[in-house]
Amino acid sequence: GAVVSQHPSWVICKSGTSVKIECRSLDFQATTMFWYRQFPKQSLMLMATSNEGSKATYEQGVEKDKFLINHASLTLSTLTVTSAHPEDSSFYICSARDGGQGRGSFGSGTRLTVV
Amino acid sequence: AQSVSQHNHHVILSEAASLELGCNYSYGGTVNLFWYVQYPGQHLQLLLKYFSGDPLVKGIKGFEAEFIKSKFSFNLRKPSVQWSDTAEYFCAVRSYNTDKLIFGTGTRLQVFP
């Protein structure tokens, strides 16, 4: 149980373009989803918390206009990296949590490379 | 602010050696505690978690961790490591108030045959 699917697993894009990453909870309803970023040889840093049907809460230092988060349903949250730059190249991981059961799990991550 | 410290950044062991990875957190309220493992090229996997009850928690692959509330610690242990335990280990804390999962900086474990 508590399976989270993240897509795509890797993406290469040109500077200035936008990239959308999807995070789906497959066997539970995720009232809350979290988006993390992991730079090489570093820990995971929480970027934002999204709750279904409301605006995401961003951590300090994370640009909300650059990293657009949409949590339109209880099983899907999307992260869009807008006008991507090489410094946005990173490993992005989502986590979904079932508020009722307390279960949570991580997606497999998306490796973004901006060239 | 909530924070998590992992003091061992890089640990090198021989197979069959015992392992203990330190994790300390700073938060005065009720917390949930987690240890995750990330094998090379793979995503995070949950090793074990503590929510309440017995402070000695047993997880997968022979790992265990002990929650010591007075020391704000949740150290990970394994009596005898294997080469396949080579990975990055992350301690994480979630507070009841914020619901956010805050990660430590990670400990890289290398086990040599």
Short mmCIF file of C-alpha atoms in Angstrom, two decimals:
data_model
loop_
_atom_site.label_atom_id
_atom_site.label_comp_id
_atom_site.label_asym_id
_atom_site.label_seq_id
_atom_site.Cartn_x
_atom_site.Cartn_y
_atom_site.Cartn_z
CA GLY A 1 0.00 0.00 0.00
CA ALA A 2 0.85 3.72 -0.14
CA VAL A 3 2.31 3.59 -3.64
CA VAL A 4 3.39 6.84 -5.24
CA SER A 5 4.16 7.15 -8.91
CA GLN A 6 6.28 9.99 -10.25
CA HIS A 7 6.70 10.81 -13.92
CA PRO A 8 8.92 11.36 -15.82
CA SER A 9 11.88 9.68 -14.19
CA TRP A 10 14.29 11.84 -16.13
CA VAL A 11 14.03 14.80 -18.46
CA ILE A 12 16.44 16.99 -20.40
CA CYS A 13 15.25 20.39 -21.51
CA LYS A 14 16.64 23.57 -22.99
CA SER A 15 17.11 26.73 -20.96
CA GLY A 16 14.01 28.86 -20.96
CA THR A 17 11.54 26.05 -21.42
CA SER A 18 9.12 24.67 -18.84
CA VAL A 19 8.95 21.16 -17.48
CA LYS A 20 6.05 19.50 -15.71
CA ILE A 21 6.54 16.67 -13.22
CA GLU A 22 3.61 14.56 -12.05
CA CYS A 23 3.14 12.84 -8.74
CA ARG A 24 0.31 10.36 -8.30
CA SER A 25 -0.88 8.35 -5.33
CA LEU A 26 -2.02 5.05 -6.77
CA ASP A 27 -3.81 3.29 -3.93
CA PHE A 28 -4.75 6.01 -1.50
CA GLN A 29 -6.01 9.55 -1.45
CA ALA A 30 -3.24 12.02 -0.75
CA THR A 31 -4.58 15.01 1.10
CA THR A 32 -1.07 16.39 1.35
CA MET A 33 1.83 16.15 -1.04
CA PHE A 34 5.35 17.40 -0.57
CA TRP A 35 7.95 18.34 -3.15
CA TYR A 36 11.65 17.99 -2.39
CA ARG A 37 14.80 18.77 -4.26
CA GLN A 38 18.09 16.96 -3.87
CA PHE A 39 21.30 18.39 -5.26
CA PRO A 40 24.22 16.01 -5.81
CA LYS A 41 25.79 14.76 -2.58
CA GLN A 42 23.30 16.74 -0.51
CA SER A 43 20.21 15.96 1.49
CA LEU A 44 16.62 16.43 0.46
CA MET A 45 15.34 19.93 0.89
CA LEU A 46 11.64 20.54 1.21
CA MET A 47 10.46 22.96 -1.45
CA ALA A 48 6.75 23.16 -0.83
CA THR A 49 3.72 21.53 0.69
CA SER A 50 0.56 21.20 -1.36
CA ASN A 51 -2.88 20.43 -0.05
CA GLU A 52 -5.65 19.33 -2.35
CA GLY A 53 -7.79 22.22 -3.45
CA SER A 54 -5.71 24.98 -1.95
CA LYS A 55 -2.57 26.94 -2.71
CA ALA A 56 0.78 25.39 -1.99
CA THR A 57 2.91 26.57 0.88
CA TYR A 58 6.46 27.29 -0.19
CA GLU A 59 9.56 27.09 1.95
CA GLN A 60 11.70 30.13 2.42
CA GLY A 61 13.89 30.81 -0.59
CA VAL A 62 11.77 28.85 -3.06
CA GLU A 63 10.27 30.99 -5.81
CA LYS A 64 6.59 30.21 -6.11
CA ASP A 65 6.36 31.78 -9.56
CA LYS A 66 9.16 29.58 -10.82
CA PHE A 67 8.02 26.32 -9.26
CA LEU A 68 4.30 26.11 -9.89
CA ILE A 69 2.48 23.47 -7.90
CA ASN A 70 -1.01 22.27 -8.64
CA HIS A 71 -2.81 19.75 -6.45
CA ALA A 72 -6.07 19.51 -8.35
CA SER A 73 -7.22 16.14 -7.07
CA LEU A 74 -6.62 13.78 -4.16
CA THR A 75 -4.39 11.60 -6.32
CA LEU A 76 -2.41 14.04 -8.41
CA SER A 77 -0.01 16.90 -7.78
CA THR A 78 2.14 18.53 -10.44
CA LEU A 79 5.29 20.59 -10.20
CA THR A 80 6.09 22.83 -13.16
CA VAL A 81 9.56 24.30 -13.40
CA THR A 82 9.03 27.43 -15.48
CA SER A 83 11.73 29.08 -17.59
CA ALA A 84 14.22 26.48 -16.49
CA HIS A 85 17.89 27.35 -16.08
CA PRO A 86 20.92 25.07 -15.71
CA GLU A 87 21.01 25.79 -11.97
CA ASP A 88 17.57 24.18 -11.72
CA SER A 89 19.14 20.88 -12.71
CA SER A 90 18.50 18.61 -9.78
CA PHE A 91 16.69 15.55 -8.54
CA TYR A 92 13.08 16.32 -7.65
CA ILE A 93 11.14 13.94 -5.42
CA CYS A 94 7.54 14.02 -4.34
CA SER A 95 6.01 12.52 -1.26
CA ALA A 96 2.34 11.87 -0.74
CA ARG A 97 0.61 11.40 2.57
CA ASP A 98 -2.78 10.00 3.35
CA GLY A 99 -4.12 12.22 6.08
CA GLY A 100 -6.55 9.63 7.34
CA GLN A 101 -4.28 6.61 7.58
CA GLY A 102 -1.09 8.53 8.17
CA ARG A 103 0.62 6.55 5.45
CA GLY A 104 3.17 8.25 3.29
CA SER A 105 5.53 7.28 0.56
CA PHE A 106 8.00 8.77 -1.88
CA GLY A 107 7.94 8.80 -5.62
CA SER A 108 10.90 7.45 -7.54
CA GLY A 109 12.13 10.93 -8.35
CA THR A 110 12.74 12.96 -11.50
CA ARG A 111 16.20 13.86 -12.63
CA LEU A 112 16.01 17.20 -14.43
CA THR A 113 18.89 18.37 -16.56
CA VAL A 114 18.68 21.82 -18.11
CA VAL A 115 21.09 22.47 -20.96
CA ALA B 1 13.05 25.99 13.83
CA GLN B 2 12.98 22.27 13.43
CA SER B 3 16.30 20.72 12.42
CA VAL B 4 17.91 17.32 12.11
CA SER B 5 21.62 16.57 12.59
CA GLN B 6 23.48 13.55 11.34
CA HIS B 7 27.00 13.77 12.67
CA ASN B 8 28.55 10.98 10.62
CA HIS B 9 28.89 12.17 7.05
CA HIS B 10 30.82 9.21 5.74
CA VAL B 11 31.26 5.83 7.38
CA ILE B 12 33.44 3.03 6.06
CA LEU B 13 33.10 -0.46 7.51
CA SER B 14 34.12 -3.99 6.75
CA GLU B 15 31.46 -6.66 6.39
CA ALA B 16 30.22 -8.08 9.69
CA ALA B 17 31.14 -4.92 11.57
CA SER B 18 28.51 -3.28 13.73
CA LEU B 19 26.93 -0.03 12.68
CA GLU B 20 25.54 2.92 14.57
CA LEU B 21 24.55 6.14 12.82
CA GLY B 22 23.70 9.13 14.94
CA CYS B 23 20.63 11.32 14.51
CA ASN B 24 19.62 14.21 16.72
CA TYR B 25 16.76 16.58 16.23
CA SER B 26 15.69 19.86 17.70
CA TYR B 27 12.00 20.15 18.39
CA GLY B 28 10.26 20.18 21.70
CA GLY B 29 6.90 18.83 20.69
CA THR B 30 5.60 15.47 19.56
CA VAL B 31 7.42 14.08 16.57
CA ASN B 32 7.46 11.11 14.25
CA LEU B 33 10.92 9.82 13.39
CA PHE B 34 12.12 8.05 10.28
CA TRP B 35 15.17 6.49 8.74
CA TYR B 36 15.34 6.25 4.95
CA VAL B 37 17.89 4.54 2.76
CA GLN B 38 18.87 5.47 -0.77
CA TYR B 39 20.82 2.84 -2.66
CA PRO B 40 22.99 4.03 -5.54
CA GLY B 41 20.81 5.07 -8.45
CA GLN B 42 17.58 4.31 -6.63
CA HIS B 43 14.91 6.28 -4.84
CA LEU B 44 14.34 6.65 -1.15
CA GLN B 45 13.03 3.68 0.78
CA LEU B 46 11.70 3.64 4.30
CA LEU B 47 13.83 1.58 6.68
CA LEU B 48 11.85 2.14 9.83
CA LYS B 49 9.76 4.66 11.69
CA TYR B 50 8.75 5.59 15.19
CA PHE B 51 5.35 7.04 16.00
CA SER B 52 4.73 5.97 19.59
CA GLY B 53 5.09 3.04 21.97
CA ASP B 54 8.22 0.94 22.31
CA PRO B 55 11.15 3.28 21.69
CA LEU B 56 13.18 0.45 20.19
CA VAL B 57 11.98 0.08 16.62
CA LYS B 58 12.87 -2.75 14.31
CA GLY B 59 12.89 -2.19 10.58
CA ILE B 60 13.70 -4.04 7.42
CA LYS B 61 16.98 -5.75 6.60
CA GLY B 62 18.00 -6.16 10.23
CA PHE B 63 18.09 -2.46 11.07
CA GLU B 64 16.79 -1.04 14.32
CA ALA B 65 16.68 2.38 15.93
CA GLU B 66 16.16 3.61 19.44
CA PHE B 67 14.27 6.76 20.30
CA ILE B 68 15.70 8.44 23.38
CA LYS B 69 13.43 11.36 24.11
CA SER B 70 15.67 12.93 26.74
CA LYS B 71 18.52 13.08 24.26
CA PHE B 72 16.39 14.02 21.25
CA SER B 73 18.08 11.16 19.45
CA PHE B 74 17.05 8.39 17.10
CA ASN B 75 20.20 6.44 16.29
CA LEU B 76 20.20 3.71 13.67
CA ARG B 77 21.93 0.41 14.39
CA LYS B 78 22.72 -2.88 12.74
CA PRO B 79 24.74 -5.60 14.47
CA SER B 80 26.45 -6.91 11.34
CA VAL B 81 26.56 -4.99 8.08
CA GLN B 82 26.75 -6.47 4.63
CA TRP B 83 28.26 -5.19 1.42
CA SER B 84 24.72 -4.65 0.12
CA ASP B 85 24.11 -2.09 2.88
CA THR B 86 26.30 0.37 1.00
CA ALA B 87 24.00 3.37 0.55
CA GLU B 88 23.09 6.82 1.77
CA TYR B 89 21.08 6.92 4.99
CA PHE B 90 18.81 9.79 5.91
CA CYS B 91 17.19 10.53 9.24
CA ALA B 92 13.98 12.54 9.09
CA VAL B 93 11.63 14.13 11.58
CA ARG B 94 8.04 15.17 11.19
CA SER B 95 6.39 17.36 13.76
CA TYR B 96 2.72 17.10 14.54
CA ASN B 97 2.37 20.84 14.22
CA THR B 98 3.74 21.42 10.75
CA ASP B 99 3.40 17.96 9.21
CA LYS B 100 6.61 18.66 7.28
CA LEU B 101 9.29 16.03 6.92
CA ILE B 102 12.70 17.52 7.61
CA PHE B 103 15.73 15.52 6.58
CA GLY B 104 19.20 15.32 7.98
CA THR B 105 22.16 15.81 5.68
CA GLY B 106 22.61 12.10 5.22
CA THR B 107 25.35 9.60 6.00
CA ARG B 108 27.14 7.76 3.28
CA LEU B 109 27.91 4.19 4.30
CA GLN B 110 30.44 2.14 2.42
CA VAL B 111 30.86 -1.51 3.32
CA PHE B 112 33.84 -3.41 1.98
CA PRO B 113 33.95 -7.21 1.69
#
